XYZ file of C-alpha atoms in Angstrom:
667
model
C -57.319 -29.125 -5.698
C -57.015 -28.156 -9.343
C -59.968 -26.200 -10.607
C -61.878 -27.243 -13.698
C -60.333 -24.260 -15.374
C -56.822 -25.653 -14.723
C -57.917 -29.134 -16.028
C -59.395 -27.739 -19.260
C -57.182 -24.848 -20.113
C -54.307 -27.113 -21.078
C -56.511 -29.378 -23.246
C -55.586 -29.877 -26.930
C -57.637 -31.169 -29.836
C -56.773 -33.263 -32.859
C -57.321 -31.240 -36.003
C -60.539 -31.711 -37.820
C -62.003 -33.790 -35.051
C -64.558 -32.060 -32.752
C -65.189 -34.152 -29.686
C -68.770 -34.836 -28.858
C -70.143 -35.853 -25.454
C -73.380 -35.965 -23.401
C -73.593 -35.617 -19.632
C -76.208 -38.091 -18.262
C -77.387 -36.576 -14.965
C -79.124 -38.562 -12.312
C -82.323 -36.781 -11.241
C -83.856 -39.628 -9.261
C -85.413 -38.795 -5.849
C -82.231 -39.815 -3.997
C -80.455 -36.630 -5.345
C -82.388 -34.684 -2.617
C -80.057 -36.468 -0.165
C -77.555 -34.202 1.552
C -73.799 -34.081 1.840
C -72.652 -31.824 4.631
C -75.968 -30.020 4.709
C -76.344 -29.456 0.978
C -78.600 -31.402 -1.426
C -76.677 -33.507 -3.968
C -78.609 -32.003 -6.851
C -77.560 -28.487 -5.658
C -73.925 -29.656 -5.483
C -74.263 -31.071 -9.058
C -75.711 -27.766 -10.341
C -72.801 -25.821 -8.791
C -70.157 -28.171 -10.268
C -71.795 -28.047 -13.706
C -71.765 -24.202 -13.502
C -67.978 -24.341 -12.862
C -67.543 -26.764 -15.725
C -69.474 -24.525 -18.138
C -67.581 -21.442 -17.099
C -64.269 -22.939 -18.408
C -65.556 -25.415 -21.059
C -63.408 -25.460 -24.196
C -65.401 -23.772 -27.039
C -64.758 -26.655 -29.429
C -66.375 -29.360 -27.248
C -69.951 -30.196 -28.379
C -71.880 -31.113 -25.233
C -75.385 -32.363 -24.669
C -77.456 -33.217 -21.587
C -79.652 -36.158 -20.768
C -81.530 -36.472 -17.419
C -83.488 -39.286 -15.950
C -86.023 -39.500 -13.193
C -86.849 -35.752 -13.323
C -90.514 -35.767 -14.488
C -92.361 -38.722 -12.977
C -92.138 -40.916 -9.956
C -91.699 -44.721 -10.498
C -91.255 -44.477 -14.298
C -88.356 -46.337 -15.796
C -89.023 -44.620 -19.139
C -88.452 -41.152 -17.699
C -85.383 -40.345 -19.768
C -85.103 -37.114 -21.712
C -82.654 -35.478 -24.099
C -82.806 -31.929 -22.661
C -79.993 -30.540 -24.787
C -78.828 -32.148 -28.057
C -75.019 -32.333 -28.432
C -73.610 -29.242 -30.103
C -72.076 -25.887 -29.568
C -72.809 -25.013 -25.929
C -75.008 -22.097 -24.994
C -73.646 -21.736 -21.518
C -76.629 -19.751 -20.025
C -79.239 -22.049 -21.585
C -77.340 -25.167 -20.346
C -77.045 -23.927 -16.830
C -80.706 -22.804 -16.741
C -81.751 -26.236 -17.869
C -79.742 -27.921 -15.230
C -81.097 -25.564 -12.553
C -84.649 -26.387 -13.499
C -84.211 -30.144 -13.096
C -86.246 -31.391 -10.123
C -85.358 -34.884 -8.916
C -88.294 -37.208 -8.257
C -88.113 -40.599 -9.906
C -86.274 -43.908 -10.367
C -82.733 -44.716 -11.598
C -82.833 -46.173 -15.155
C -79.093 -45.459 -15.524
C -78.289 -48.283 -17.986
C -81.023 -47.351 -20.438
C -79.991 -43.606 -20.089
C -76.427 -44.378 -21.199
C -77.775 -46.371 -24.049
C -80.253 -43.499 -24.904
C -77.442 -40.981 -24.821
C -75.171 -43.218 -27.055
C -77.876 -43.415 -29.638
C -78.386 -39.623 -29.467
C -74.669 -39.310 -30.280
C -75.004 -41.758 -33.248
C -72.459 -43.961 -31.550
C -72.582 -46.616 -34.227
C -71.176 -44.134 -36.780
C -69.524 -41.347 -34.865
C -66.795 -41.135 -32.171
C -68.710 -40.187 -28.980
C -68.487 -40.128 -25.192
C -70.973 -40.202 -22.348
C -70.299 -38.915 -18.782
C -72.738 -40.682 -16.404
C -73.146 -38.954 -12.933
C -75.212 -41.242 -10.712
C -75.815 -41.385 -6.949
C -77.811 -44.595 -7.177
C -77.828 -48.142 -8.439
C -79.692 -49.456 -11.476
C -83.301 -50.161 -10.331
C -85.053 -50.671 -13.631
C -84.135 -54.287 -14.324
C -81.320 -53.629 -16.858
C -77.813 -55.141 -16.752
C -75.251 -52.309 -17.030
C -72.381 -54.718 -17.871
C -74.337 -56.376 -20.749
C -75.279 -53.024 -22.094
C -71.690 -51.816 -21.895
C -70.511 -54.829 -23.981
C -73.145 -54.155 -26.577
C -72.264 -50.410 -26.832
C -68.490 -51.345 -27.154
C -69.220 -53.950 -29.894
C -71.545 -51.833 -31.916
C -69.970 -48.412 -31.424
C -67.287 -47.138 -33.887
C -65.420 -45.377 -30.965
C -67.766 -45.097 -27.886
C -66.619 -44.433 -24.377
C -68.587 -44.162 -21.119
C -67.105 -42.408 -18.113
C -68.838 -43.181 -14.825
C -68.910 -40.728 -11.885
C -70.221 -42.646 -8.798
C -71.476 -39.795 -6.649
C -71.874 -40.621 -2.907
C -72.085 -44.433 -3.514
C -70.449 -46.937 -1.195
C -67.512 -48.781 -2.715
C -69.468 -52.041 -3.079
C -72.361 -50.242 -4.751
C -70.124 -48.213 -7.006
C -68.355 -51.310 -8.300
C -71.697 -52.619 -9.648
C -71.667 -49.881 -12.313
C -67.911 -49.747 -12.855
C -68.383 -52.083 -15.879
C -69.983 -49.271 -17.866
C -66.584 -47.626 -17.868
C -64.220 -50.571 -18.021
C -65.970 -52.366 -20.788
C -65.980 -49.169 -23.033
C -62.507 -47.946 -22.150
C -63.746 -45.118 -19.987
C -62.867 -43.877 -16.590
C -64.520 -44.950 -13.334
C -64.416 -42.060 -10.882
C -65.785 -42.059 -7.371
C -66.958 -38.773 -5.983
C -67.974 -38.193 -2.383
C -68.494 -34.442 -2.105
C -68.504 -31.212 -4.103
C -64.721 -31.074 -4.404
C -64.281 -34.674 -5.623
C -67.335 -34.356 -7.928
C -65.687 -31.296 -9.639
C -62.392 -33.269 -9.932
C -64.056 -36.374 -11.274
C -66.211 -34.601 -13.962
C -63.112 -32.447 -14.813
C -60.943 -35.599 -15.414
C -63.648 -37.166 -17.577
C -63.955 -34.014 -19.730
C -60.171 -33.722 -19.843
C -59.930 -37.241 -21.247
C -62.595 -36.501 -23.900
C -60.893 -33.269 -25.222
C -57.352 -34.731 -24.839
C -57.496 -38.525 -25.434
C -54.583 -40.407 -23.766
C -53.520 -41.864 -27.097
C -52.871 -38.274 -28.410
C -50.539 -37.369 -25.533
C -47.041 -38.700 -24.894
C -47.157 -40.156 -21.431
C -44.551 -42.253 -19.653
C -45.714 -45.693 -18.583
C -47.351 -45.661 -15.101
C -45.123 -47.496 -12.581
C -47.108 -48.826 -9.618
C -44.289 -48.632 -7.216
C -44.841 -48.817 -3.388
C -45.983 -45.692 -1.641
C -45.062 -44.503 1.820
C -47.839 -42.739 3.817
C -47.447 -40.395 6.725
C -50.310 -39.479 9.001
C -51.182 -39.113 12.709
C -51.302 -42.320 14.776
C -54.629 -41.343 16.220
C -57.439 -38.969 14.986
C -60.915 -38.142 16.405
C -63.668 -39.903 14.602
C -65.136 -37.748 11.803
C -62.382 -35.169 11.907
C -60.426 -33.856 8.910
C -56.743 -34.683 8.815
C -53.810 -34.666 6.438
C -52.084 -37.603 4.859
C -48.674 -37.305 3.167
C -47.477 -39.666 0.480
C -44.192 -40.389 -1.372
C -43.332 -42.976 -4.044
C -40.391 -45.323 -3.500
C -37.846 -45.408 -6.412
C -38.937 -43.927 -9.715
C -42.645 -44.589 -9.284
C -45.212 -41.992 -10.142
C -48.916 -41.617 -9.598
C -51.888 -41.516 -11.984
C -54.435 -38.791 -11.916
C -57.132 -41.109 -10.742
C -55.217 -42.493 -7.759
C -56.658 -41.651 -4.421
C -56.110 -42.142 -0.711
C -58.831 -43.658 1.393
C -59.546 -44.582 5.040
C -61.359 -47.807 5.764
C -62.022 -50.089 8.674
C -59.011 -52.293 9.388
C -60.562 -55.573 8.001
C -62.012 -54.008 4.823
C -61.479 -56.106 1.563
C -58.922 -54.982 -0.916
C -60.090 -52.717 -3.810
C -62.777 -51.169 -1.655
C -62.772 -47.653 -0.242
C -64.643 -45.310 2.063
C -63.838 -41.564 2.679
C -61.156 -40.540 0.243
C -59.293 -37.744 -1.641
C -57.716 -37.720 -5.044
C -53.859 -37.406 -5.118
C -53.527 -35.478 -8.432
C -52.650 -32.258 -6.643
C -49.808 -33.704 -4.747
C -48.913 -34.448 -1.164
C -50.429 -33.963 1.365
C -54.155 -34.554 0.910
C -56.995 -33.964 3.381
C -59.287 -36.888 4.372
C -62.295 -37.050 6.679
C -62.058 -39.783 9.286
C -64.771 -42.404 9.620
C -67.533 -41.443 12.026
C -67.186 -44.371 14.441
C -64.262 -44.896 16.855
C -62.272 -47.993 15.712
C -58.992 -49.295 14.358
C -58.658 -48.271 10.693
C -56.302 -48.180 7.859
C -55.186 -45.467 5.409
C -54.629 -46.885 1.890
C -53.157 -45.506 -1.301
C -55.162 -47.032 -4.170
C -54.236 -47.094 -7.851
C -56.877 -45.320 -9.896
C -56.365 -47.857 -12.739
C -56.298 -51.245 -10.927
C -57.523 -50.406 -7.362
C -54.356 -52.165 -6.147
C -53.240 -50.891 -2.671
C -49.775 -49.366 -3.251
C -49.313 -48.212 0.355
C -51.058 -48.575 3.732
C -50.802 -47.228 7.228
C -52.803 -48.075 10.409
C -54.618 -45.409 12.270
C -56.838 -45.313 15.404
C -60.030 -43.311 15.417
C -60.894 -42.128 18.879
C -64.336 -41.302 20.179
C -65.765 -37.815 20.025
C -68.427 -36.641 22.452
C -71.310 -34.227 22.306
C -74.038 -33.029 24.710
C -77.471 -31.506 24.304
C -79.620 -29.933 26.882
C -82.903 -27.979 27.049
C -86.038 -27.552 29.180
C -87.657 -30.848 29.971
C -90.985 -29.656 28.529
C -92.022 -27.483 25.627
C -95.232 -26.744 23.642
C -95.641 -28.856 20.582
C -94.412 -27.176 17.397
C -92.704 -24.317 19.481
C -89.120 -23.212 19.106
C -86.916 -25.035 21.530
C -83.713 -23.427 22.697
C -80.964 -26.122 22.906
C -77.499 -25.792 24.428
C -74.956 -28.133 22.916
C -71.337 -29.123 22.798
C -69.747 -31.296 20.103
C -67.216 -31.438 17.261
C -69.265 -29.197 14.958
C -68.145 -31.041 11.821
C -69.491 -29.692 8.521
C -73.141 -30.837 8.229
C -73.585 -31.742 11.876
C -77.109 -30.827 13.123
C -79.536 -31.078 16.001
C -83.132 -32.244 15.628
C -86.206 -33.110 17.719
C -87.878 -36.455 16.979
C -90.370 -38.729 18.647
C -88.914 -40.947 21.301
C -89.324 -44.060 19.247
C -88.005 -42.556 15.976
C -85.501 -44.798 14.136
C -81.847 -43.889 14.246
C -80.572 -41.638 11.461
C -83.933 -40.035 10.935
C -84.794 -36.449 11.711
C -87.589 -33.729 11.636
C -86.996 -30.019 11.826
C -83.344 -29.283 12.534
C -80.687 -26.643 12.886
C -77.032 -26.913 11.844
C -74.374 -26.517 14.547
C -71.451 -24.067 13.876
C -68.023 -23.857 15.420
C -67.825 -21.150 18.124
C -71.566 -21.297 18.871
C -73.299 -23.221 21.655
C -77.051 -22.616 21.313
C -79.480 -23.448 18.427
C -83.278 -23.184 18.157
C -85.249 -26.116 16.732
C -88.979 -26.394 16.139
C -90.524 -29.313 17.999
C -92.949 -31.741 16.457
C -96.498 -30.467 15.837
C -97.975 -33.293 17.931
C -97.635 -33.770 21.724
C -95.836 -36.659 23.256
C -92.400 -37.922 24.535
C -89.572 -36.801 22.228
C -85.841 -36.773 22.019
C -83.328 -34.145 21.135
C -80.487 -35.650 19.073
C -77.113 -34.397 17.908
C -76.481 -36.075 14.535
C -73.196 -36.277 12.620
C -73.468 -34.771 9.177
C -71.316 -37.500 7.652
C -73.544 -40.552 8.302
C -76.317 -39.311 10.618
C -74.959 -41.121 13.648
C -76.389 -39.847 16.906
C -73.614 -38.474 19.084
C -75.881 -37.151 21.986
C -79.503 -37.269 22.991
C -81.770 -35.794 25.663
C -85.448 -36.337 26.555
C -88.056 -33.646 26.151
C -91.862 -33.815 26.567
C -93.905 -31.856 24.020
C -97.261 -30.779 25.419
C -100.367 -29.838 23.589
C -100.249 -26.395 21.882
C -103.232 -24.074 22.377
C -104.581 -21.253 20.340
C -107.711 -18.866 20.408
C -109.522 -16.903 17.780
C -111.910 -14.007 17.988
C -113.663 -12.147 15.116
C -117.050 -10.738 14.124
C -119.741 -13.396 13.763
C -120.604 -12.278 10.168
C -118.856 -10.245 7.496
C -119.444 -9.409 3.805
C -117.737 -11.723 1.305
C -114.383 -10.526 0.313
C -114.037 -8.072 3.144
C -110.980 -7.740 5.320
C -111.583 -9.330 8.727
C -109.809 -8.292 11.857
C -108.979 -11.520 13.865
C -107.714 -11.385 17.424
C -105.706 -14.504 18.281
C -103.301 -16.284 20.649
C -101.072 -19.133 19.703
C -97.579 -20.634 19.898
C -96.350 -18.412 17.067
C -93.896 -21.024 15.772
C -92.316 -20.167 12.424
C -94.706 -20.584 9.551
C -97.927 -20.595 11.683
C -100.744 -18.657 9.996
C -104.459 -17.781 10.247
C -106.832 -18.272 7.328
C -110.563 -17.886 6.521
C -112.004 -20.682 4.484
C -115.514 -21.975 3.496
C -116.802 -24.561 6.006
C -116.278 -27.474 3.592
C -112.612 -26.782 2.918
C -110.501 -29.842 3.543
C -108.006 -29.868 6.428
C -104.441 -28.597 5.515
C -105.915 -26.357 2.863
C -106.201 -22.610 3.086
C -107.237 -19.381 1.309
C -106.099 -15.806 2.071
C -104.014 -15.788 5.240
C -101.898 -13.801 7.616
C -98.794 -15.164 9.500
C -99.228 -15.585 13.289
C -96.546 -13.260 14.502
C -96.510 -10.327 16.863
C -96.740 -7.630 14.057
C -100.062 -9.173 12.865
C -102.166 -8.519 16.000
C -104.927 -8.445 15.157
C -104.484 -10.291 11.924
C -106.154 -8.688 8.867
C -107.468 -11.485 6.606
C -109.505 -11.159 3.392
C -112.643 -13.445 3.567
C -113.544 -15.688 0.621
C -115.996 -14.600 -1.987
C -118.484 -17.524 -1.421
C -121.438 -16.595 0.848
C -122.415 -19.058 3.567
C -120.838 -20.825 6.538
C -117.065 -20.387 6.871
C -114.327 -20.919 9.441
C -111.327 -18.993 10.771
C -108.477 -21.497 11.315
C -105.143 -21.213 13.182
C -102.818 -23.544 11.239
C -99.483 -24.804 12.428
C -96.778 -24.059 9.870
C -94.863 -27.286 10.358
C -97.482 -29.881 9.793
C -100.409 -27.761 8.574
C -102.529 -29.034 11.486
C -105.452 -26.850 12.595
C -104.853 -25.830 16.173
C -108.042 -23.706 16.631
C -111.121 -22.803 14.630
C -114.114 -20.524 14.988
C -117.258 -20.111 12.850
C -117.964 -17.032 10.756
C -120.815 -16.260 8.370
C -120.100 -14.687 4.975
C -122.990 -12.656 3.656
C -123.764 -11.417 0.149
C -122.340 -8.083 -0.931
C -124.926 -5.420 -1.797
C -123.775 -3.243 -4.773
C -125.483 -0.382 -6.607
C -124.338 1.500 -9.700
C -125.618 4.755 -11.187
C -124.472 6.607 -14.328
C -125.926 8.332 -17.461
C -127.637 6.043 -19.935
C -125.590 7.234 -22.861
C -122.023 8.527 -23.198
C -119.781 9.599 -26.047
C -117.028 7.089 -26.884
C -113.763 7.707 -25.017
C -115.254 10.301 -22.626
C -115.209 10.040 -18.874
C -118.294 8.380 -17.381
C -119.433 9.861 -14.044
C -120.327 6.810 -11.780
C -121.913 6.692 -8.335
C -121.842 3.496 -6.428
C -122.417 1.687 -3.114
C -120.750 -1.605 -2.226
C -118.292 -3.432 0.049
C -115.273 -1.542 -1.159
C -113.082 -4.533 -0.493
C -109.347 -4.427 -1.139
C -108.758 -4.302 -4.918
C -112.337 -3.836 -5.928
C -112.744 -1.727 -9.028
C -115.328 -0.361 -11.550
C -114.904 -0.624 -15.278
C -116.784 0.307 -18.485
C -116.612 -2.458 -21.188
C -118.401 -3.643 -24.320
C -121.417 -5.777 -23.435
C -119.983 -8.848 -24.959
C -116.639 -8.725 -23.206
C -116.076 -12.005 -21.323
C -116.358 -12.130 -17.541
C -113.181 -11.405 -15.535
C -111.970 -9.013 -18.247
C -112.017 -5.269 -18.077
C -110.997 -2.046 -19.906
C -110.340 1.284 -18.336
C -111.104 1.280 -14.565
C -110.977 3.047 -11.277
C -110.530 1.544 -7.834
C -113.477 1.922 -5.412
C -111.285 3.170 -2.670
C -111.058 6.500 -4.540
C -114.615 7.301 -3.247
C -118.319 6.785 -3.922
C -118.165 9.053 -7.029
C -115.541 8.317 -9.655
C -114.765 8.691 -13.339
C -113.898 5.915 -15.864
C -113.065 6.481 -19.477
C -115.532 4.733 -21.860
C -114.400 2.485 -24.724
C -113.847 4.003 -28.079
C -116.208 1.678 -29.962
C -119.841 2.768 -30.204
C -122.510 0.213 -29.177
C -124.014 -1.497 -26.160
C -121.809 -1.554 -23.114
C -121.845 -2.220 -19.383
C -120.582 -0.664 -16.222
C -119.329 -3.488 -13.963
C -118.352 -3.567 -10.305
C -115.604 -6.250 -10.092
C -114.239 -7.806 -6.941
C -110.570 -7.483 -6.478
C -110.096 -10.930 -4.938
C -111.366 -13.169 -7.765
C -112.473 -10.718 -10.522
C -116.138 -11.749 -10.172
C -118.736 -9.224 -11.291
C -120.778 -8.188 -8.294
C -123.109 -5.742 -10.105
C -123.701 -4.355 -13.588
C -125.796 -1.732 -15.390
C -126.171 -1.081 -19.168
C -124.860 1.957 -20.856
C -124.947 3.039 -24.577
C -121.726 4.420 -26.209
C -122.338 6.889 -29.017
C -119.741 7.655 -31.732
C -118.131 11.048 -31.289
C -118.749 13.882 -33.790
C -115.353 15.237 -34.820
C -114.778 18.012 -37.397
C -111.384 19.204 -38.544
C -110.994 22.377 -40.613
C -107.750 23.758 -41.961
C -106.203 25.199 -45.204
C -105.973 22.737 -48.107
C -102.151 23.274 -48.224
C -99.246 24.625 -46.277
C -95.587 25.199 -46.684
C -93.123 22.617 -45.329
C -91.861 23.601 -41.888
C -94.491 26.255 -41.356
C -97.456 26.227 -38.958
C -101.058 25.877 -40.040
C -104.107 26.836 -38.040
C -106.453 23.931 -37.407
C -109.975 24.352 -36.072
C -111.818 21.424 -34.551
C -115.008 20.407 -32.766
C -114.640 17.200 -30.823
C -115.397 15.650 -27.413
C -111.918 16.767 -26.396
C -111.362 13.791 -24.027
C -108.398 13.951 -21.648
C -105.228 13.424 -23.600
C -106.685 13.467 -27.113
C -104.452 15.324 -29.536
C -104.170 16.610 -33.083
C -101.129 16.181 -35.315
C -99.965 16.560 -39.004
C -98.105 13.690 -40.565
C -97.185 12.492 -44.050
C -99.968 10.396 -45.504
C -97.849 7.263 -45.489
C -97.255 7.523 -41.692
C -98.422 4.329 -39.940
C -101.343 4.449 -37.643
C -100.599 5.278 -33.986
C -97.592 7.364 -34.988
C -97.396 11.079 -34.847
C -95.184 14.220 -35.102
C -95.678 17.638 -33.551
C -99.102 18.025 -31.936
C -101.499 20.095 -29.773
C -103.869 18.665 -27.152
C -107.541 18.729 -28.077
C -108.434 20.496 -24.882
C -106.402 23.560 -26.054
C -108.224 26.564 -27.405
C -109.425 26.073 -31.018
C -108.098 27.027 -33.514
C -104.428 26.350 -32.803
C -101.279 26.426 -34.886
C -99.708 23.045 -35.504
C -96.235 22.495 -37.058
C -96.241 21.099 -40.534
C -93.716 18.363 -41.443
C -90.533 19.493 -43.307
C -91.129 17.136 -46.247
C -93.294 18.236 -49.175
C -96.065 15.862 -50.353
C -99.491 14.551 -49.379
C -100.186 14.635 -45.685
C -103.025 14.285 -43.162
C -104.321 16.066 -40.140
C -105.316 13.449 -37.661
C -107.351 13.595 -34.447
C -105.872 10.801 -32.195
C -107.532 9.312 -29.141
C -105.338 9.282 -26.013
C -106.897 5.959 -24.888
C -105.415 3.743 -27.569
C -103.812 6.068 -30.046
C -106.561 5.388 -32.565
C -107.227 7.948 -35.313
C -110.816 9.100 -34.844
C -110.865 11.647 -37.711
C -108.555 12.895 -40.482
C -108.552 15.438 -43.346
C -106.001 15.722 -46.199
C -103.456 18.543 -46.574
C -100.861 19.150 -49.184
C -97.386 20.234 -48.035
C -95.699 22.429 -50.540
C -91.945 23.025 -50.757
C -90.742 25.736 -48.420
C -90.225 29.078 -50.056
C -86.985 29.440 -48.121
C -85.455 26.659 -50.204
C -85.981 28.703 -53.373
């Protein structure tokens, strides 16, 4: 298949006419549906990434999405990127952040995009990518006629992504009424081809290219007489006489009695003979057809018989609910085929937890349902979710046990002994007694390396529970009571301290993970802090006081939720700092500076031109050096300052002027 780069690299533009277009992307909930094991929205993201990588620089492109913000809202249409010069990284990032969730107001979205392009006054195009039908009570055909009548030169191209032929034809009029292309797409490859053809038409309009008339001559098809249902196979094609194909022509396989103009699995023919097609999933008599991309007329046909494929699944007849079940299988292992475990009465084409099957392998592991009861293992075809094989299995009640201390201090780390099924995602949590089911707080996964599990208790004193929760359905499999008691904390420190100096603090307390002690101004809001030290350092620690004089507090803060568990007052006094030096010094020399100061760790003294911004410095000496000390003078003559700078926030705590005279060496 041609890449988007091949499609776009040959594009030409009419001078003085920059094409404008908007991609309208379906972000309704159905875009989470899968094709061969990959969500359609993810396929669309990848295809748009390929498009952006090779997009002509002169194409002005915008993006509209619908259904991406709210469920059940037909007004959920948004212009995410206005049409203009494309910022590829921003465009792709925007597409990647679209989360499908809503309805399909595709008609209103096309009209919205047309108005964003000023369609009544400017030549413009819209590329609609939709995997669903209009479900917001709008008539796409009537809207298409209105846009064609009111637009100066408006075109809508429709990419019908993973729609059945009958469904796709209900939105075809958006393209045909406005002179655009209607392009079915069934997988990643055909979606890339379809969007590429739409863009190619926009940047190289057909009326600007000399093209020979398309002759819809008969086509001869070659293919096997029989093919296994669901298999990939090749179809060759050749025109009779002087006929030639159109880039939108495609070959499809349909049940033998299918109406004309309809299609099922298909491949575009633009890259030449042969093409690969996926057979229908059910054994039957079928027909291969070559369809004109312009008229949907069948130009060639050939019968083919699809033979049955078989599969088997086998496993133990019983397993614990939610546990991993080892399943042996045989089958075609087509792309997207998978094995699942569902309740015995589950509808066909539904599934729970699953595992994809891969060629060359024969065993998979699948998590059973979280509830006990009769179930069924099923092998499902990726193409249409048809069940190829099934086997019964009984899921029995899962059991778990929990053992821990009867009471612990709030926020402490609790060792919990446990047993349980250890299915992927199972975890153990400690919550307050009134916590709703399927909710949790701090937790540890229930796997062998977490025995015993170490779990941090909540900070709320009172009755609580330890719960073993099944990862798959968040059901509580076991629970045991635990009492959370208040933490007792004491703090001891001097009543006054010089600003910026280290405060010697003694404490007792729970010393839970992440707990720390800080010294802050008294009016600092709760859950805020300044300099601090973790309590796991020891029962005696040092914390640097703030630099602002005034009333302050020492606070013991819980690491889990930043609550203050204890506090004591402390007064911060302004430091006394004296700097003494000669009134002048030669540029580039050293001058002796004498100082008295608190000499807090990291404080330093520097000499800078007077115009130097605060929190900037040149050569310096640390304040804990022996006083006096020689400090280098700047090389530039002029007014300067000797500054004493605090290490804590680079604030200047004291300064004295000094005049820098020209160096005698320059004379």
